[in-house]
Amino acid sequence: MNRQIIKLFGFIVVLFAILVGFTSWWSVFDAKALKEQETNKRPLFEQQQIPRGRILAADGSVIAKSVPKGKGTGRRYVRHYPQGKLFGHPIGYSFMEYGQTEFEQYHNAELTGEESEFGTILDQLTGQKQEGEQVVTSLDPKAQEVAMGDLEAAGYGAVVAIEPSTGAVKVLATNPSFNPNAIPTKLEQWNLEKVRAPLYSRATQSQFPPGSTFKVVTAAAGLESGVITPETTINAPGSIIDEGHELANDYNQSWGSISLDTALTNSVNTWFAQLGQKVGQDKLFSMMEKFGFGATPPIDLPESEVNPSGLFEGNELLSRRDPVDLGRVAIGQERLLVTPLQNAMVAAAVANHGKLMKPQIWKRVVNVDGSVTKRMKPTVYSEPLSAKTAEELGIAMEGVVDEGTGTNAAISGVSVAGKTGTAETPNNKECGGGEAENQAWFIGFAPADHPKIAIAATVSCTERFGGDVAAPIFRDVAEAILAGE
Amino acid sequence: MTRARNREMLALIPVALLLTAGFAAVFAQENAKLGNLSLTYGAYFFAVCLATHVYLRIRLPHADPYLFPLMALLIAFGLVMIYRIDESLARNQANWFLFALILFALTIQFLRDYEVLERYRYVIATVGILLLLAPRLPGIGEQVNGAYLGVKVGPISFQPGEFAKIAIVIFLASYLRENREVLIVGARRVLGVTLPPLKHFGPMLVVWGASMFMLVFIRDLGTSLMFFAAFLALLYVATGRFSFVVIGTVLFLVGAWFIFTTVPHVHERVETWLHPYQDGFHGLGAGYQVLQSTFAQADGGLFGKGFGQALITVPGHPSQTMLPVAETDTIYSLIVNELGLFGACGLIATYLLITARGFKIALLANDGFSKLLATGLTAVFAIQAFVIIGGVTRVIPLTGVTLPFVSYGGSSIVANFVLLALLLLVSNRARREAEEGAPRGERDEPLGALT
């Protein structure tokens, strides 16, 4: 019988080897996939048991921190936002029961201290407990506060301010905002508010008609393609017929033969419509794409919370081969929709000598010991313009603020370049369906000769014009940022 | 033979230290400071083990020196894990451990001549079957997760299957010892397959029928599998006919398939095994248990999270379980979670060493009954470990048997100590006889050596 007993033992060795194999599969080889299973709530719970890293503003003030609740194994950390609704957008929130949004979601890995597998194994061996890393942003609380204050006085809207040379986002304000501390009690109610939509980040998600701010893009396409120079004149009558319909200037004013400076300063529709037709759809669309249109802007926010800009048929982006009314596209009408973030990127690219930097909110990641583990490296997203074109366009935009539609954006002692925009949005449901509602815009940068900040400000549902309601917001926010430099 | 006993005593020291360290780790995690309570527990444990050792030194001086320390290691492992889950459960388990040691001593005391078991084999078989059926008896039967495995009399509930497995193994060992010659000689080849003689084929069918019956009435695939596998193992060892094993396996599979298609509970268990994601997570059903079990293992990784660090309940909600029945069915997953793949391999290695020692006893034994008894007891022990670990790692459908010596449960620990007592009894005689017939000083072999 001994032979059989030894064979039986061999069989049991095989059985146990199978157990070791399966255990290895679940605990090591398939572990990553299992942790990503939607039904697996462990990673979420465990994240709650480690202190999530703080989020700081550029000046070191705390935007989000974790406070311990409970004791022993029931101890967990709950997020607290000391600045309340000031940074509701773009920071978002993070609660176990309600999930994560915006910046909190995008930077989850750093905030929970989830680094490479090697790092965690090393931590386990040395008995180190996982702890979240701190993320420092380039957000400027003073400027954000100015932006929120102005927006709350003006209406629904958004302000985006970017440092042109680095892409650092200093302001990303949306009105209405929300107090993330109140998410556990208010989330359901806020989700039901479809018009006010406080959880909707208008700065990155709302697609508004850009109005005349788009003329900057048209002018860029004209100059860069060589279709015009700053000296080229185009005859601008009071109105033209475009695609069988009249396209008119404000008050049907006829301007005669004028060059870019005069046309931009006075936002002459018939001039830019003709320029757009001369440039052609192909070149205009190329320029738009280089500015970032047609793609989700590369900012450090979840892709689902950042929308692209461009021409839309329903939810579909139109391509350069789709038939469009080019004259009206050139002046920011047609089916053109632009997010405040995208418009700030346009201004930032012109300000940075034609180079568009990737907009980024985070600046650096600091670990528990206080040493910097990662630093944001400014990256060029595209180069829509040559330095020469950018300079020529900047000069024309200075005219807008010096003597044109954007004089309200002027800052004493600082030269400002910009462009106003006022898109008529009658019957806008968001505004209660009034006839005289506008989407007011201002985009620009300052100081014009050595830009430190590029800003897009927009207000919805206003009866006023971009130069009246959005330009002053630009001025206040730019002043706040320049004062802090 | 005192050298064997000295080895036993020396082996118990690291086990006691391990238990002390384990408790210390759990305390450190829960109270953030280290008291001397873990030392006290370690000392108690060591004292109890030492007392048992002294008893073995007197009663069974020749018995295998490694079996008791290995099982004590499993007990220590289990006590620490259970303590970490629930302090009061650990206290119960410790009491059961003491009670089991008393029964262990009594078994050794009164069954020194264990051949007496052969004389009562049909009585023992009947008791075994009755024990198995008890959970279906009205009034005392208890259903857990759809399976009938428990019996409740007054405040005491126990799992009769744990004891039945020993009874059935004793019966089979005795029956096969007597009939193995006939089974081998009388076998004939039909169409190239060696079949046992029809007359003796009957009892095989009876055992098969009993397994199927259990599957239907107890509704537990694991117990049924455990019994039938032990039976086939014994049949193979007794006859040396692999074809019998093949026939038995085919019979079992046919029966299991029929029952799978007709008994909803068994069907559900198999379905959640194959497709746990399908609907398991909607409720807290079997699918939830299987999934959470694999999630817990994924959480452990190579080195585990450390004692007391894994999530058993939803943080802040102690009543919402993350790992259902962590103290019994899924204790292995918790071990993987807290001690990692390495810890789990250590546990499996311990079971493998016990199996090796058990089979070693069978090899050394001189008479057929002793050989078959040691083989059967070892096989049923190893297969039980396989069935439950295989269940939580999705090798086979998850069933409700316990992880021997580690899972919480009085019946399990008591029954397995009786099993250990029988193995040591066989071992004591085998090694004494071997020693008497061999020159001195050549008998001790390293741990794990089989031949």
PDB file of C-alpha atoms in Angstrom, chain A residues 13-170:
ATOM      1  CA  VAL A  13       0.708  18.286  -3.124  1.00  0.00           C
ATOM      2  CA  VAL A  14      -0.771  19.053  -6.543  1.00  0.00           C
ATOM      3  CA  LEU A  15      -4.066  20.138  -4.953  1.00  0.00           C
ATOM      4  CA  PHE A  16      -2.268  22.464  -2.545  1.00  0.00           C
ATOM      5  CA  ALA A  17      -0.144  23.839  -5.358  1.00  0.00           C
ATOM      6  CA  ILE A  18      -3.387  24.725  -7.145  1.00  0.00           C
ATOM      7  CA  LEU A  19      -4.470  26.621  -4.027  1.00  0.00           C
ATOM      8  CA  VAL A  20      -1.203  28.548  -3.971  1.00  0.00           C
ATOM      9  CA  GLY A  21      -1.645  29.272  -7.680  1.00  0.00           C
ATOM     10  CA  PHE A  22      -5.163  30.611  -7.262  1.00  0.00           C
ATOM     11  CA  THR A  23      -4.236  32.639  -4.203  1.00  0.00           C
ATOM     12  CA  SER A  24      -1.358  34.196  -6.148  1.00  0.00           C
ATOM     13  CA  TRP A  25      -3.729  35.000  -8.971  1.00  0.00           C
ATOM     14  CA  TRP A  26      -6.206  36.873  -6.771  1.00  0.00           C
ATOM     15  CA  SER A  27      -3.748  38.511  -4.435  1.00  0.00           C
ATOM     16  CA  VAL A  28      -1.054  39.552  -6.884  1.00  0.00           C
ATOM     17  CA  PHE A  29      -1.598  38.968 -10.593  1.00  0.00           C
ATOM     18  CA  ASP A  30      -5.270  39.916 -10.883  1.00  0.00           C
ATOM     19  CA  ALA A  31      -5.247  42.273  -7.890  1.00  0.00           C
ATOM     20  CA  LYS A  32      -5.200  45.461  -9.931  1.00  0.00           C
ATOM     21  CA  ALA A  33      -8.204  44.441 -12.020  1.00  0.00           C
ATOM     22  CA  LEU A  34     -10.101  43.373  -8.901  1.00  0.00           C
ATOM     23  CA  LYS A  35      -9.415  46.681  -7.209  1.00  0.00           C
ATOM     24  CA  GLU A  36     -10.842  48.470 -10.210  1.00  0.00           C
ATOM     25  CA  GLN A  37     -14.072  46.458 -10.148  1.00  0.00           C
ATOM     26  CA  GLU A  38     -17.020  48.741  -9.631  1.00  0.00           C
ATOM     27  CA  THR A  39     -18.499  46.380  -7.036  1.00  0.00           C
ATOM     28  CA  ASN A  40     -15.299  46.494  -5.021  1.00  0.00           C
ATOM     29  CA  LYS A  41     -15.775  49.260  -2.476  1.00  0.00           C
ATOM     30  CA  ARG A  42     -12.599  48.456  -0.542  1.00  0.00           C
ATOM     31  CA  PRO A  43     -10.319  50.939  -2.302  1.00  0.00           C
ATOM     32  CA  LEU A  44     -12.855  53.691  -1.562  1.00  0.00           C
ATOM     33  CA  PHE A  45     -13.147  52.760   2.105  1.00  0.00           C
ATOM     34  CA  GLU A  46      -9.436  52.405   2.447  1.00  0.00           C
ATOM     35  CA  GLN A  47      -8.839  55.777   0.919  1.00  0.00           C
ATOM     36  CA  GLN A  48     -11.053  57.144   3.657  1.00  0.00           C
ATOM     37  CA  GLN A  49      -8.904  55.576   6.301  1.00  0.00           C
ATOM     38  CA  ILE A  50      -5.798  57.321   5.136  1.00  0.00           C
ATOM     39  CA  PRO A  51      -5.554  61.065   5.594  1.00  0.00           C
ATOM     40  CA  ARG A  52      -6.064  62.579   2.171  1.00  0.00           C
ATOM     41  CA  GLY A  53      -3.500  65.212   1.307  1.00  0.00           C
ATOM     42  CA  ARG A  54      -4.322  68.887   1.554  1.00  0.00           C
ATOM     43  CA  ILE A  55      -4.949  71.142  -1.403  1.00  0.00           C
ATOM     44  CA  LEU A  56      -3.329  74.514  -1.077  1.00  0.00           C
ATOM     45  CA  ALA A  57      -3.692  77.803  -2.924  1.00  0.00           C
ATOM     46  CA  ALA A  58      -0.646  79.570  -4.367  1.00  0.00           C
ATOM     47  CA  ASP A  59      -0.372  81.743  -1.247  1.00  0.00           C
ATOM     48  CA  GLY A  60      -0.298  78.676   1.008  1.00  0.00           C
ATOM     49  CA  SER A  61      -3.847  79.022   2.291  1.00  0.00           C
ATOM     50  CA  VAL A  62      -5.694  75.718   2.703  1.00  0.00           C
ATOM     51  CA  ILE A  63      -8.422  74.956   0.176  1.00  0.00           C
ATOM     52  CA  ALA A  64      -9.124  71.372   1.299  1.00  0.00           C
ATOM     53  CA  LYS A  65      -7.972  69.244   4.213  1.00  0.00           C
ATOM     54  CA  SER A  66      -8.959  66.004   5.940  1.00  0.00           C
ATOM     55  CA  VAL A  67     -10.189  65.895   9.502  1.00  0.00           C
ATOM     56  CA  PRO A  68     -10.333  62.643  11.527  1.00  0.00           C
ATOM     57  CA  LYS A  69     -13.688  61.368  12.779  1.00  0.00           C
ATOM     58  CA  GLY A  70     -14.257  58.381  15.071  1.00  0.00           C
ATOM     59  CA  LYS A  71     -11.771  56.150  16.825  1.00  0.00           C
ATOM     60  CA  GLY A  72      -9.894  52.899  16.399  1.00  0.00           C
ATOM     61  CA  THR A  73     -10.733  50.828  13.347  1.00  0.00           C
ATOM     62  CA  GLY A  74     -13.820  53.000  12.744  1.00  0.00           C
ATOM     63  CA  ARG A  75     -11.612  56.060  12.391  1.00  0.00           C
ATOM     64  CA  ARG A  76     -11.992  57.749   9.067  1.00  0.00           C
ATOM     65  CA  TYR A  77     -11.132  61.032   7.507  1.00  0.00           C
ATOM     66  CA  VAL A  78     -13.673  63.484   6.219  1.00  0.00           C
ATOM     67  CA  ARG A  79     -12.914  66.298   3.828  1.00  0.00           C
ATOM     68  CA  HIS A  80     -13.240  69.864   4.971  1.00  0.00           C
ATOM     69  CA  TYR A  81     -13.050  72.958   2.792  1.00  0.00           C
ATOM     70  CA  PRO A  82     -12.080  75.997   4.912  1.00  0.00           C
ATOM     71  CA  GLN A  83     -12.729  78.484   2.075  1.00  0.00           C
ATOM     72  CA  GLY A  84     -16.253  77.226   1.448  1.00  0.00           C
ATOM     73  CA  LYS A  85     -17.758  78.025  -1.888  1.00  0.00           C
ATOM     74  CA  LEU A  86     -14.869  80.216  -3.064  1.00  0.00           C
ATOM     75  CA  PHE A  87     -13.229  77.152  -4.603  1.00  0.00           C
ATOM     76  CA  GLY A  88     -16.332  74.982  -5.088  1.00  0.00           C
ATOM     77  CA  HIS A  89     -15.144  75.138  -8.679  1.00  0.00           C
ATOM     78  CA  PRO A  90     -12.631  74.027  -9.788  1.00  0.00           C
ATOM     79  CA  ILE A  91     -11.681  71.969  -6.695  1.00  0.00           C
ATOM     80  CA  GLY A  92     -14.949  70.022  -6.519  1.00  0.00           C
ATOM     81  CA  TYR A  93     -15.436  67.659  -3.605  1.00  0.00           C
ATOM     82  CA  SER A  94     -14.462  64.242  -2.269  1.00  0.00           C
ATOM     83  CA  PHE A  95     -16.761  62.279   0.011  1.00  0.00           C
ATOM     84  CA  MET A  96     -16.921  58.502   0.229  1.00  0.00           C
ATOM     85  CA  GLU A  97     -20.684  58.350  -0.097  1.00  0.00           C
ATOM     86  CA  TYR A  98     -20.906  60.936  -2.859  1.00  0.00           C
ATOM     87  CA  GLY A  99     -17.781  60.329  -4.882  1.00  0.00           C
ATOM     88  CA  GLN A 100     -15.328  62.825  -6.215  1.00  0.00           C
ATOM     89  CA  THR A 101     -15.399  65.587  -8.778  1.00  0.00           C
ATOM     90  CA  GLU A 102     -13.169  68.095 -10.542  1.00  0.00           C
ATOM     91  CA  PHE A 103      -9.669  68.691  -9.159  1.00  0.00           C
ATOM     92  CA  GLU A 104     -10.210  66.294  -6.237  1.00  0.00           C
ATOM     93  CA  GLN A 105     -10.989  63.509  -8.675  1.00  0.00           C
ATOM     94  CA  TYR A 106      -8.230  64.272 -11.172  1.00  0.00           C
ATOM     95  CA  HIS A 107      -5.480  64.395  -8.553  1.00  0.00           C
ATOM     96  CA  ASN A 108      -6.834  61.495  -6.496  1.00  0.00           C
ATOM     97  CA  ALA A 109      -3.710  59.381  -6.890  1.00  0.00           C
ATOM     98  CA  GLU A 110      -1.436  62.033  -5.396  1.00  0.00           C
ATOM     99  CA  LEU A 111      -3.922  63.073  -2.723  1.00  0.00           C
ATOM    100  CA  THR A 112      -4.266  59.484  -1.501  1.00  0.00           C
ATOM    101  CA  GLY A 113      -0.545  58.825  -1.756  1.00  0.00           C
ATOM    102  CA  GLU A 114      -1.013  56.016  -4.251  1.00  0.00           C
ATOM    103  CA  GLU A 115       2.324  55.830  -5.905  1.00  0.00           C
ATOM    104  CA  SER A 116       4.022  53.021  -7.728  1.00  0.00           C
ATOM    105  CA  GLU A 117       3.514  49.472  -6.486  1.00  0.00           C
ATOM    106  CA  PHE A 118       7.197  49.480  -5.562  1.00  0.00           C
ATOM    107  CA  GLY A 119       6.624  52.403  -3.285  1.00  0.00           C
ATOM    108  CA  THR A 120       3.793  50.718  -1.414  1.00  0.00           C
ATOM    109  CA  ILE A 121       5.680  47.435  -1.043  1.00  0.00           C
ATOM    110  CA  LEU A 122       8.610  49.337   0.373  1.00  0.00           C
ATOM    111  CA  ASP A 123       6.235  51.141   2.696  1.00  0.00           C
ATOM    112  CA  GLN A 124       4.784  47.829   3.832  1.00  0.00           C
ATOM    113  CA  LEU A 125       8.199  46.425   4.582  1.00  0.00           C
ATOM    114  CA  THR A 126       9.209  49.471   6.544  1.00  0.00           C
ATOM    115  CA  GLY A 127       5.814  49.632   8.259  1.00  0.00           C
ATOM    116  CA  GLN A 128       5.056  53.010   6.759  1.00  0.00           C
ATOM    117  CA  LYS A 129       1.379  53.833   6.635  1.00  0.00           C
ATOM    118  CA  GLN A 130      -0.005  55.213   3.439  1.00  0.00           C
ATOM    119  CA  GLU A 131      -0.599  58.908   3.665  1.00  0.00           C
ATOM    120  CA  GLY A 132      -1.786  61.362   1.075  1.00  0.00           C
ATOM    121  CA  GLU A 133       0.436  63.914  -0.555  1.00  0.00           C
ATOM    122  CA  GLN A 134      -0.276  67.590  -0.572  1.00  0.00           C
ATOM    123  CA  VAL A 135      -1.035  69.303  -3.864  1.00  0.00           C
ATOM    124  CA  VAL A 136      -0.189  72.975  -4.208  1.00  0.00           C
ATOM    125  CA  THR A 137      -2.117  74.847  -6.893  1.00  0.00           C
ATOM    126  CA  SER A 138      -1.409  78.100  -8.654  1.00  0.00           C
ATOM    127  CA  LEU A 139      -4.874  79.383  -7.744  1.00  0.00           C
ATOM    128  CA  ASP A 140      -4.835  82.947  -6.380  1.00  0.00           C
ATOM    129  CA  PRO A 141      -7.453  83.275  -3.614  1.00  0.00           C
ATOM    130  CA  LYS A 142      -7.546  87.058  -3.695  1.00  0.00           C
ATOM    131  CA  ALA A 143      -8.131  87.172  -7.429  1.00  0.00           C
ATOM    132  CA  GLN A 144     -10.617  84.299  -7.209  1.00  0.00           C
ATOM    133  CA  GLU A 145     -12.490  86.260  -4.545  1.00  0.00           C
ATOM    134  CA  VAL A 146     -12.559  89.365  -6.735  1.00  0.00           C
ATOM    135  CA  ALA A 147     -13.813  87.294  -9.659  1.00  0.00           C
ATOM    136  CA  MET A 148     -16.538  85.635  -7.563  1.00  0.00           C
ATOM    137  CA  GLY A 149     -17.604  88.968  -6.093  1.00  0.00           C
ATOM    138  CA  ASP A 150     -17.899  90.591  -9.499  1.00  0.00           C
ATOM    139  CA  LEU A 151     -19.722  87.605 -10.978  1.00  0.00           C
ATOM    140  CA  GLU A 152     -22.191  87.456  -8.129  1.00  0.00           C
ATOM    141  CA  ALA A 153     -22.978  91.111  -8.761  1.00  0.00           C
ATOM    142  CA  ALA A 154     -23.276  90.611 -12.537  1.00  0.00           C
ATOM    143  CA  GLY A 155     -25.059  87.263 -12.895  1.00  0.00           C
ATOM    144  CA  TYR A 156     -24.315  83.709 -13.990  1.00  0.00           C
ATOM    145  CA  GLY A 157     -20.915  83.489 -15.579  1.00  0.00           C
ATOM    146  CA  ALA A 158     -17.298  82.526 -15.331  1.00  0.00           C
ATOM    147  CA  VAL A 159     -13.781  83.922 -15.169  1.00  0.00           C
ATOM    148  CA  VAL A 160     -10.635  82.076 -16.213  1.00  0.00           C
ATOM    149  CA  ALA A 161      -7.194  83.613 -15.680  1.00  0.00           C
ATOM    150  CA  ILE A 162      -4.035  81.949 -17.003  1.00  0.00           C
ATOM    151  CA  GLU A 163      -0.389  82.917 -16.737  1.00  0.00           C
ATOM    152  CA  PRO A 164       0.529  83.009 -20.454  1.00  0.00           C
ATOM    153  CA  SER A 165       4.176  81.974 -20.146  1.00  0.00           C
ATOM    154  CA  THR A 166       3.504  78.841 -18.051  1.00  0.00           C
ATOM    155  CA  GLY A 167      -0.171  77.943 -18.455  1.00  0.00           C
ATOM    156  CA  ALA A 168      -0.598  78.215 -14.672  1.00  0.00           C
ATOM    157  CA  VAL A 169      -4.301  78.738 -13.906  1.00  0.00           C
ATOM    158  CA  LYS A 170      -4.711  81.508 -11.340  1.00  0.00           C
TER     159      LYS A 170
END
